[in-house]
Amino acid sequence: MKKIDIAMLLLLLGGLSGCRETSSPVAFSSEESAVAGTTTESSQISETSTSMTSSKENASSSSVPQVSTTTSYTVESTTTESTDSSVIEANAQEPLWNKGKSTALASFMSVWEKSMNQHYQSYRPGQPTDLYGVLLPDSILPAGDWQMVVDNRPMSVVWSEDGLKAEPYQLLSVYSDTEYAQQTGAFDSHVYFFMIYEGQPKVFITQQNQGNTDNYLYFTETENAELRQGFSDIFMTGTTTLIDSLQGAAAMTEGDPSLITDLDSAYEYLKDKNGNNPDYVYSAMDEGIDGYGHYWELKVASQSVQADGGTGTLARVKVYEDGVLRDAVSGDMISE
């Protein structure tokens, strides 16, 4: 009787042990994982792994900073038939360029231009600048009829608001002094392209003033160290530490006695430009900053006209720090 009980007990214990083994979990993990999920089929794990590997290889082929995509898998057998399920979640990729960085670049350029004693404006698609008949950036974009060339290599350039385009040549911002140069009669015009160039932040310049049969617009990387460093800093971090040093350089330029520094010097400057005509009287109207720089606005009136009962107003003139005179109403430059 005891032998039968022992045998039955052994069979019962063996059956229970088998049940415990089939319910144990099996887990697969990845060292790169950050998001957990479950799988429905083992074949889905294989296909998804291939897809994520391809994405990782594509991302690593560019030196542009990338936001890492991370996954993990957990497979647990719930029945003897082992049905698996999988859910993959990926972090959204962060923009490499945004409005904040664009604003930071504008602030940097407003200081850098003064250190160069130049005047720049920002341009974009639909709001181009005219470089001797070539509208930029529109003319070098896919729908345009010109092509950007660097190191004798033509390239296709796309405009990008976030720096996440698949193309290797992404144009993020354009600055130029073409309008100022044309209005003042300066011979040289500068157009700067701020780009992602093969994964790196680069600043290119063109001063081309003649066409060619291929409609090539030739650019070279700028040699200005402050401009290169400033853009690189802003691209990578959203700010730059060069502004303080550039403001010092700009202050030295503004200290030149040929520039206008206050209302009194603006009055004396305009009076001298008008040949110190004793019939003219001047009155202050405004002070401010516009696309051409810091200015003082003065009204010029004729005393003789006033004596005859008229208003006597001859003009309202904006006198800029660099001595340029503009009509306050039309914005047109006034020749000396």
PDB file of C-alpha atoms in Angstrom, residues 45-300:
ATOM      1  CA  ILE A  45      10.544  41.336 -34.184  1.00  0.00           C
ATOM      2  CA  SER A  46      12.908  40.362 -36.978  1.00  0.00           C
ATOM      3  CA  GLU A  47      11.323  42.751 -39.520  1.00  0.00           C
ATOM      4  CA  THR A  48      11.244  45.680 -37.101  1.00  0.00           C
ATOM      5  CA  SER A  49      14.863  45.145 -36.077  1.00  0.00           C
ATOM      6  CA  THR A  50      15.897  45.364 -39.728  1.00  0.00           C
ATOM      7  CA  SER A  51      13.939  48.606 -40.181  1.00  0.00           C
ATOM      8  CA  MET A  52      15.430  50.302 -37.101  1.00  0.00           C
ATOM      9  CA  THR A  53      18.941  49.208 -38.143  1.00  0.00           C
ATOM     10  CA  SER A  54      18.486  50.868 -41.526  1.00  0.00           C
ATOM     11  CA  SER A  55      17.293  54.072 -39.857  1.00  0.00           C
ATOM     12  CA  LYS A  56      20.283  54.070 -37.538  1.00  0.00           C
ATOM     13  CA  GLU A  57      22.710  53.535 -40.411  1.00  0.00           C
ATOM     14  CA  ASN A  58      21.140  56.421 -42.370  1.00  0.00           C
ATOM     15  CA  ALA A  59      21.364  58.709 -39.358  1.00  0.00           C
ATOM     16  CA  SER A  60      25.014  57.855 -38.671  1.00  0.00           C
ATOM     17  CA  SER A  61      25.997  58.649 -42.252  1.00  0.00           C
ATOM     18  CA  SER A  62      25.561  62.374 -41.519  1.00  0.00           C
ATOM     19  CA  SER A  63      27.534  64.371 -38.995  1.00  0.00           C
ATOM     20  CA  VAL A  64      24.551  66.629 -38.304  1.00  0.00           C
ATOM     21  CA  PRO A  65      23.482  66.143 -34.656  1.00  0.00           C
ATOM     22  CA  GLN A  66      20.741  63.483 -34.538  1.00  0.00           C
ATOM     23  CA  VAL A  67      18.264  62.646 -31.831  1.00  0.00           C
ATOM     24  CA  SER A  68      18.732  58.963 -30.996  1.00  0.00           C
ATOM     25  CA  THR A  69      15.865  56.549 -31.693  1.00  0.00           C
ATOM     26  CA  THR A  70      15.615  53.831 -29.040  1.00  0.00           C
ATOM     27  CA  THR A  71      13.577  50.633 -28.777  1.00  0.00           C
ATOM     28  CA  SER A  72      13.228  47.555 -26.584  1.00  0.00           C
ATOM     29  CA  TYR A  73      11.328  44.344 -26.839  1.00  0.00           C
ATOM     30  CA  THR A  74       9.882  42.025 -24.181  1.00  0.00           C
ATOM     31  CA  VAL A  75       8.580  38.619 -25.204  1.00  0.00           C
ATOM     32  CA  GLU A  76       6.592  36.566 -22.686  1.00  0.00           C
ATOM     33  CA  SER A  77       5.094  33.156 -23.338  1.00  0.00           C
ATOM     34  CA  THR A  78       1.584  33.026 -21.940  1.00  0.00           C
ATOM     35  CA  THR A  79       0.513  29.634 -23.291  1.00  0.00           C
ATOM     36  CA  THR A  80       2.122  26.483 -24.516  1.00  0.00           C
ATOM     37  CA  GLU A  81       1.518  27.732 -28.096  1.00  0.00           C
ATOM     38  CA  SER A  82       3.745  30.842 -27.370  1.00  0.00           C
ATOM     39  CA  THR A  83       1.915  33.743 -29.095  1.00  0.00           C
ATOM     40  CA  ASP A  84       4.154  36.888 -28.950  1.00  0.00           C
ATOM     41  CA  SER A  85       3.257  40.610 -29.457  1.00  0.00           C
ATOM     42  CA  SER A  86       5.456  43.713 -30.028  1.00  0.00           C
ATOM     43  CA  VAL A  87       4.937  47.540 -29.782  1.00  0.00           C
ATOM     44  CA  ILE A  88       7.770  49.873 -30.918  1.00  0.00           C
ATOM     45  CA  GLU A  89       7.871  53.540 -29.901  1.00  0.00           C
ATOM     46  CA  ALA A  90      10.449  56.081 -31.194  1.00  0.00           C
ATOM     47  CA  ASN A  91      11.352  59.519 -29.908  1.00  0.00           C
ATOM     48  CA  ALA A  92      10.482  62.348 -32.292  1.00  0.00           C
ATOM     49  CA  GLN A  93      13.531  63.908 -33.959  1.00  0.00           C
ATOM     50  CA  GLU A  94      14.369  67.393 -32.705  1.00  0.00           C
ATOM     51  CA  PRO A  95      14.657  70.214 -35.305  1.00  0.00           C
ATOM     52  CA  LEU A  96      18.216  71.314 -36.059  1.00  0.00           C
ATOM     53  CA  TRP A  97      17.007  74.844 -36.910  1.00  0.00           C
ATOM     54  CA  ASN A  98      14.060  76.806 -35.524  1.00  0.00           C
ATOM     55  CA  LYS A  99      12.667  80.310 -35.024  1.00  0.00           C
ATOM     56  CA  GLY A 100      14.697  80.810 -31.866  1.00  0.00           C
ATOM     57  CA  LYS A 101      17.970  80.138 -33.672  1.00  0.00           C
ATOM     58  CA  SER A 102      16.850  82.316 -36.573  1.00  0.00           C
ATOM     59  CA  THR A 103      16.210  85.178 -34.132  1.00  0.00           C
ATOM     60  CA  ALA A 104      19.597  84.608 -32.509  1.00  0.00           C
ATOM     61  CA  LEU A 105      21.255  84.810 -35.932  1.00  0.00           C
ATOM     62  CA  ALA A 106      19.433  88.091 -36.646  1.00  0.00           C
ATOM     63  CA  SER A 107      20.718  89.555 -33.368  1.00  0.00           C
ATOM     64  CA  PHE A 108      24.225  88.380 -34.153  1.00  0.00           C
ATOM     65  CA  MET A 109      24.131  89.866 -37.658  1.00  0.00           C
ATOM     66  CA  SER A 110      22.932  93.241 -36.333  1.00  0.00           C
ATOM     67  CA  VAL A 111      26.113  93.433 -34.251  1.00  0.00           C
ATOM     68  CA  TRP A 112      28.463  91.804 -36.750  1.00  0.00           C
ATOM     69  CA  GLU A 113      27.459  94.194 -39.546  1.00  0.00           C
ATOM     70  CA  LYS A 114      28.376  97.208 -37.413  1.00  0.00           C
ATOM     71  CA  SER A 115      31.803  95.753 -36.727  1.00  0.00           C
ATOM     72  CA  MET A 116      32.187  95.515 -40.519  1.00  0.00           C
ATOM     73  CA  ASN A 117      30.615  98.951 -41.118  1.00  0.00           C
ATOM     74  CA  GLN A 118      28.126  97.260 -43.433  1.00  0.00           C
ATOM     75  CA  HIS A 119      24.322  96.937 -43.532  1.00  0.00           C
ATOM     76  CA  TYR A 120      22.567  93.593 -44.057  1.00  0.00           C
ATOM     77  CA  GLN A 121      18.983  92.446 -44.444  1.00  0.00           C
ATOM     78  CA  SER A 122      17.449  88.988 -44.247  1.00  0.00           C
ATOM     79  CA  TYR A 123      15.856  87.315 -47.278  1.00  0.00           C
ATOM     80  CA  ARG A 124      13.865  84.142 -47.875  1.00  0.00           C
ATOM     81  CA  PRO A 125      11.853  82.395 -50.635  1.00  0.00           C
ATOM     82  CA  GLY A 126       9.207  84.758 -51.964  1.00  0.00           C
ATOM     83  CA  GLN A 127      11.103  87.717 -50.468  1.00  0.00           C
ATOM     84  CA  PRO A 128      14.370  87.624 -52.422  1.00  0.00           C
ATOM     85  CA  THR A 129      17.183  90.079 -52.911  1.00  0.00           C
ATOM     86  CA  ASP A 130      18.289  91.161 -56.372  1.00  0.00           C
ATOM     87  CA  LEU A 131      21.940  90.364 -57.050  1.00  0.00           C
ATOM     88  CA  TYR A 132      22.495  92.024 -60.434  1.00  0.00           C
ATOM     89  CA  GLY A 133      19.313  90.467 -61.791  1.00  0.00           C
ATOM     90  CA  VAL A 134      19.519  87.106 -59.987  1.00  0.00           C
ATOM     91  CA  LEU A 135      16.822  86.786 -57.329  1.00  0.00           C
ATOM     92  CA  LEU A 136      18.146  85.023 -54.237  1.00  0.00           C
ATOM     93  CA  PRO A 137      17.393  82.591 -52.803  1.00  0.00           C
ATOM     94  CA  ASP A 138      14.572  81.821 -55.278  1.00  0.00           C
ATOM     95  CA  SER A 139      16.789  81.492 -58.365  1.00  0.00           C
ATOM     96  CA  ILE A 140      18.966  78.702 -56.937  1.00  0.00           C
ATOM     97  CA  LEU A 141      16.150  76.621 -55.438  1.00  0.00           C
ATOM     98  CA  PRO A 142      14.715  73.643 -57.410  1.00  0.00           C
ATOM     99  CA  ALA A 143      12.179  75.804 -59.285  1.00  0.00           C
ATOM    100  CA  GLY A 144      14.819  78.414 -60.171  1.00  0.00           C
ATOM    101  CA  ASP A 145      16.989  78.696 -63.265  1.00  0.00           C
ATOM    102  CA  TRP A 146      20.381  79.091 -61.566  1.00  0.00           C
ATOM    103  CA  GLN A 147      22.553  76.609 -59.715  1.00  0.00           C
ATOM    104  CA  MET A 148      24.808  77.068 -56.703  1.00  0.00           C
ATOM    105  CA  VAL A 149      28.406  75.988 -57.334  1.00  0.00           C
ATOM    106  CA  VAL A 150      31.082  75.330 -54.691  1.00  0.00           C
ATOM    107  CA  ASP A 151      34.577  74.149 -55.650  1.00  0.00           C
ATOM    108  CA  ASN A 152      33.408  73.899 -59.276  1.00  0.00           C
ATOM    109  CA  ARG A 153      30.725  71.405 -58.223  1.00  0.00           C
ATOM    110  CA  PRO A 154      27.093  72.275 -59.052  1.00  0.00           C
ATOM    111  CA  MET A 155      24.641  71.261 -56.345  1.00  0.00           C
ATOM    112  CA  SER A 156      20.905  71.121 -55.714  1.00  0.00           C
ATOM    113  CA  VAL A 157      19.900  73.345 -52.802  1.00  0.00           C
ATOM    114  CA  VAL A 158      16.634  73.210 -50.861  1.00  0.00           C
ATOM    115  CA  TRP A 159      15.210  75.707 -48.383  1.00  0.00           C
ATOM    116  CA  SER A 160      14.676  74.244 -44.919  1.00  0.00           C
ATOM    117  CA  GLU A 161      12.881  75.656 -41.891  1.00  0.00           C
ATOM    118  CA  ASP A 162      14.020  72.911 -39.499  1.00  0.00           C
ATOM    119  CA  GLY A 163      17.224  71.440 -40.951  1.00  0.00           C
ATOM    120  CA  LEU A 164      15.657  67.971 -41.234  1.00  0.00           C
ATOM    121  CA  LYS A 165      15.457  67.652 -45.022  1.00  0.00           C
ATOM    122  CA  ALA A 166      17.004  64.550 -46.533  1.00  0.00           C
ATOM    123  CA  GLU A 167      19.034  66.576 -49.053  1.00  0.00           C
ATOM    124  CA  PRO A 168      22.718  67.258 -48.178  1.00  0.00           C
ATOM    125  CA  TYR A 169      22.543  70.983 -49.045  1.00  0.00           C
ATOM    126  CA  GLN A 170      19.937  72.774 -46.927  1.00  0.00           C
ATOM    127  CA  LEU A 171      19.672  76.561 -46.975  1.00  0.00           C
ATOM    128  CA  LEU A 172      18.554  77.948 -43.600  1.00  0.00           C
ATOM    129  CA  SER A 173      19.011  81.707 -43.954  1.00  0.00           C
ATOM    130  CA  VAL A 174      20.160  84.402 -46.389  1.00  0.00           C
ATOM    131  CA  TYR A 175      21.668  87.799 -45.551  1.00  0.00           C
ATOM    132  CA  SER A 176      22.805  90.429 -48.044  1.00  0.00           C
ATOM    133  CA  ASP A 177      23.794  94.080 -48.336  1.00  0.00           C
ATOM    134  CA  THR A 178      22.716  94.269 -51.997  1.00  0.00           C
ATOM    135  CA  GLU A 179      19.995  96.849 -51.435  1.00  0.00           C
ATOM    136  CA  TYR A 180      22.238  99.116 -49.420  1.00  0.00           C
ATOM    137  CA  ALA A 181      25.100  98.745 -51.904  1.00  0.00           C
ATOM    138  CA  GLN A 182      22.882  99.582 -54.864  1.00  0.00           C
ATOM    139  CA  GLN A 183      21.329 102.597 -53.160  1.00  0.00           C
ATOM    140  CA  THR A 184      24.659 104.018 -52.051  1.00  0.00           C
ATOM    141  CA  GLY A 185      26.424 103.262 -55.326  1.00  0.00           C
ATOM    142  CA  ALA A 186      28.877 100.827 -53.737  1.00  0.00           C
ATOM    143  CA  PHE A 187      30.477  98.507 -56.264  1.00  0.00           C
ATOM    144  CA  ASP A 188      30.533  95.356 -54.164  1.00  0.00           C
ATOM    145  CA  SER A 189      27.486  93.423 -52.988  1.00  0.00           C
ATOM    146  CA  HIS A 190      27.712  90.471 -50.616  1.00  0.00           C
ATOM    147  CA  VAL A 191      25.273  87.567 -50.344  1.00  0.00           C
ATOM    148  CA  TYR A 192      25.727  85.090 -47.491  1.00  0.00           C
ATOM    149  CA  PHE A 193      24.129  81.642 -47.451  1.00  0.00           C
ATOM    150  CA  PHE A 194      23.838  80.019 -44.017  1.00  0.00           C
ATOM    151  CA  MET A 195      23.580  76.297 -44.702  1.00  0.00           C
ATOM    152  CA  ILE A 196      23.772  72.721 -43.591  1.00  0.00           C
ATOM    153  CA  TYR A 197      26.421  71.523 -46.007  1.00  0.00           C
ATOM    154  CA  GLU A 198      27.027  67.768 -45.999  1.00  0.00           C
ATOM    155  CA  GLY A 199      26.070  67.597 -42.342  1.00  0.00           C
ATOM    156  CA  GLN A 200      28.000  70.656 -41.134  1.00  0.00           C
ATOM    157  CA  PRO A 201      26.959  74.291 -40.496  1.00  0.00           C
ATOM    158  CA  LYS A 202      28.679  76.413 -43.149  1.00  0.00           C
ATOM    159  CA  VAL A 203      28.525  80.036 -44.340  1.00  0.00           C
ATOM    160  CA  PHE A 204      29.093  80.677 -48.053  1.00  0.00           C
ATOM    161  CA  ILE A 205      29.497  83.984 -49.852  1.00  0.00           C
ATOM    162  CA  THR A 206      29.068  85.143 -53.436  1.00  0.00           C
ATOM    163  CA  GLN A 207      29.898  88.507 -54.973  1.00  0.00           C
ATOM    164  CA  GLN A 208      29.414  87.380 -58.550  1.00  0.00           C
ATOM    165  CA  ASN A 209      28.369  90.256 -60.795  1.00  0.00           C
ATOM    166  CA  GLN A 210      28.360  88.597 -64.216  1.00  0.00           C
ATOM    167  CA  GLY A 211      26.350  85.816 -65.780  1.00  0.00           C
ATOM    168  CA  ASN A 212      27.509  82.735 -67.689  1.00  0.00           C
ATOM    169  CA  THR A 213      26.052  80.290 -70.189  1.00  0.00           C
ATOM    170  CA  ASP A 214      25.531  77.607 -67.521  1.00  0.00           C
ATOM    171  CA  ASN A 215      23.726  79.953 -65.121  1.00  0.00           C
ATOM    172  CA  TYR A 216      26.171  78.963 -62.387  1.00  0.00           C
ATOM    173  CA  LEU A 217      26.365  81.092 -59.252  1.00  0.00           C
ATOM    174  CA  TYR A 218      29.770  80.548 -57.663  1.00  0.00           C
ATOM    175  CA  PHE A 219      30.176  80.516 -53.871  1.00  0.00           C
ATOM    176  CA  THR A 220      33.125  80.089 -51.535  1.00  0.00           C
ATOM    177  CA  GLU A 221      33.163  79.512 -47.791  1.00  0.00           C
ATOM    178  CA  THR A 222      33.535  82.823 -45.988  1.00  0.00           C
ATOM    179  CA  GLU A 223      36.955  83.631 -44.583  1.00  0.00           C
ATOM    180  CA  ASN A 224      35.467  85.757 -41.800  1.00  0.00           C
ATOM    181  CA  ALA A 225      36.232  83.829 -38.618  1.00  0.00           C
ATOM    182  CA  GLU A 226      33.613  85.609 -36.482  1.00  0.00           C
ATOM    183  CA  LEU A 227      30.843  84.869 -38.975  1.00  0.00           C
ATOM    184  CA  ARG A 228      31.815  81.203 -39.232  1.00  0.00           C
ATOM    185  CA  GLN A 229      32.067  80.772 -35.474  1.00  0.00           C
ATOM    186  CA  GLY A 230      28.931  82.756 -34.696  1.00  0.00           C
ATOM    187  CA  PHE A 231      26.761  80.696 -37.020  1.00  0.00           C
ATOM    188  CA  SER A 232      28.276  77.415 -35.835  1.00  0.00           C
ATOM    189  CA  ASP A 233      27.614  78.348 -32.193  1.00  0.00           C
ATOM    190  CA  ILE A 234      24.020  79.343 -32.904  1.00  0.00           C
ATOM    191  CA  PHE A 235      23.390  76.228 -34.987  1.00  0.00           C
ATOM    192  CA  MET A 236      24.694  73.928 -32.253  1.00  0.00           C
ATOM    193  CA  THR A 237      23.497  75.696 -29.081  1.00  0.00           C
ATOM    194  CA  GLY A 238      21.104  78.502 -30.067  1.00  0.00           C
ATOM    195  CA  THR A 239      23.453  81.263 -28.885  1.00  0.00           C
ATOM    196  CA  THR A 240      26.998  82.602 -29.253  1.00  0.00           C
ATOM    197  CA  THR A 241      29.475  84.300 -26.947  1.00  0.00           C
ATOM    198  CA  LEU A 242      30.967  86.437 -29.730  1.00  0.00           C
ATOM    199  CA  ILE A 243      28.419  89.262 -29.474  1.00  0.00           C
ATOM    200  CA  ASP A 244      30.196  91.020 -26.604  1.00  0.00           C
ATOM    201  CA  SER A 245      33.533  91.117 -28.423  1.00  0.00           C
ATOM    202  CA  LEU A 246      31.851  92.236 -31.652  1.00  0.00           C
ATOM    203  CA  GLN A 247      30.057  95.027 -29.810  1.00  0.00           C
ATOM    204  CA  GLY A 248      33.448  96.278 -28.700  1.00  0.00           C
ATOM    205  CA  ALA A 249      34.660  96.282 -32.299  1.00  0.00           C
ATOM    206  CA  ALA A 250      31.464  98.020 -33.399  1.00  0.00           C
ATOM    207  CA  ALA A 251      31.927 100.676 -30.691  1.00  0.00           C
ATOM    208  CA  MET A 252      35.399 101.412 -32.018  1.00  0.00           C
ATOM    209  CA  THR A 253      33.931 101.883 -35.495  1.00  0.00           C
ATOM    210  CA  GLU A 254      31.155 104.089 -34.183  1.00  0.00           C
ATOM    211  CA  GLY A 255      33.773 106.224 -32.461  1.00  0.00           C
ATOM    212  CA  ASP A 256      34.949 107.435 -35.857  1.00  0.00           C
ATOM    213  CA  PRO A 257      34.301 111.206 -35.960  1.00  0.00           C
ATOM    214  CA  SER A 258      32.848 110.857 -39.459  1.00  0.00           C
ATOM    215  CA  LEU A 259      29.817 109.012 -38.046  1.00  0.00           C
ATOM    216  CA  ILE A 260      26.719 110.525 -36.426  1.00  0.00           C
ATOM    217  CA  THR A 261      26.471 109.902 -32.681  1.00  0.00           C
ATOM    218  CA  ASP A 262      23.595 112.075 -31.420  1.00  0.00           C
ATOM    219  CA  LEU A 263      20.946 114.638 -32.401  1.00  0.00           C
ATOM    220  CA  ASP A 264      23.353 117.590 -32.313  1.00  0.00           C
ATOM    221  CA  SER A 265      25.847 115.890 -34.629  1.00  0.00           C
ATOM    222  CA  ALA A 266      22.969 114.877 -36.947  1.00  0.00           C
ATOM    223  CA  TYR A 267      21.852 118.530 -37.079  1.00  0.00           C
ATOM    224  CA  GLU A 268      25.353 119.810 -37.802  1.00  0.00           C
ATOM    225  CA  TYR A 269      25.913 117.119 -40.411  1.00  0.00           C
ATOM    226  CA  LEU A 270      22.682 117.873 -42.288  1.00  0.00           C
ATOM    227  CA  LYS A 271      23.269 121.612 -42.026  1.00  0.00           C
ATOM    228  CA  ASP A 272      26.696 121.167 -43.582  1.00  0.00           C
ATOM    229  CA  LYS A 273      25.272 118.980 -46.375  1.00  0.00           C
ATOM    230  CA  ASN A 274      22.814 121.775 -47.148  1.00  0.00           C
ATOM    231  CA  GLY A 275      25.670 124.236 -47.550  1.00  0.00           C
ATOM    232  CA  ASN A 276      24.892 126.019 -44.260  1.00  0.00           C
ATOM    233  CA  ASN A 277      22.069 127.852 -46.006  1.00  0.00           C
ATOM    234  CA  PRO A 278      20.924 130.603 -43.589  1.00  0.00           C
ATOM    235  CA  ASP A 279      17.355 130.346 -44.872  1.00  0.00           C
ATOM    236  CA  TYR A 280      16.953 126.786 -43.557  1.00  0.00           C
ATOM    237  CA  VAL A 281      15.707 125.941 -40.064  1.00  0.00           C
ATOM    238  CA  TYR A 282      15.761 122.462 -38.544  1.00  0.00           C
ATOM    239  CA  SER A 283      13.563 120.733 -35.979  1.00  0.00           C
ATOM    240  CA  ALA A 284      13.832 117.264 -34.441  1.00  0.00           C
ATOM    241  CA  MET A 285      11.072 114.818 -35.410  1.00  0.00           C
ATOM    242  CA  ASP A 286      12.095 111.316 -34.346  1.00  0.00           C
ATOM    243  CA  GLU A 287      14.909 108.900 -33.452  1.00  0.00           C
ATOM    244  CA  GLY A 288      14.869 105.179 -34.104  1.00  0.00           C
ATOM    245  CA  ILE A 289      16.226 102.096 -35.854  1.00  0.00           C
ATOM    246  CA  ASP A 290      15.023 100.632 -39.147  1.00  0.00           C
ATOM    247  CA  GLY A 291      16.394  98.262 -41.761  1.00  0.00           C
ATOM    248  CA  TYR A 292      19.190 100.701 -42.602  1.00  0.00           C
ATOM    249  CA  GLY A 293      20.349 101.357 -39.059  1.00  0.00           C
ATOM    250  CA  HIS A 294      20.091 103.956 -36.295  1.00  0.00           C
ATOM    251  CA  TYR A 295      18.812 107.363 -37.432  1.00  0.00           C
ATOM    252  CA  TRP A 296      17.718 110.832 -36.324  1.00  0.00           C
ATOM    253  CA  GLU A 297      14.852 112.403 -38.260  1.00  0.00           C
ATOM    254  CA  LEU A 298      14.900 116.171 -38.867  1.00  0.00           C
ATOM    255  CA  LYS A 299      12.454 118.484 -40.609  1.00  0.00           C
ATOM    256  CA  VAL A 300      13.947 121.143 -42.877  1.00  0.00           C
TER     257      VAL A 300
END
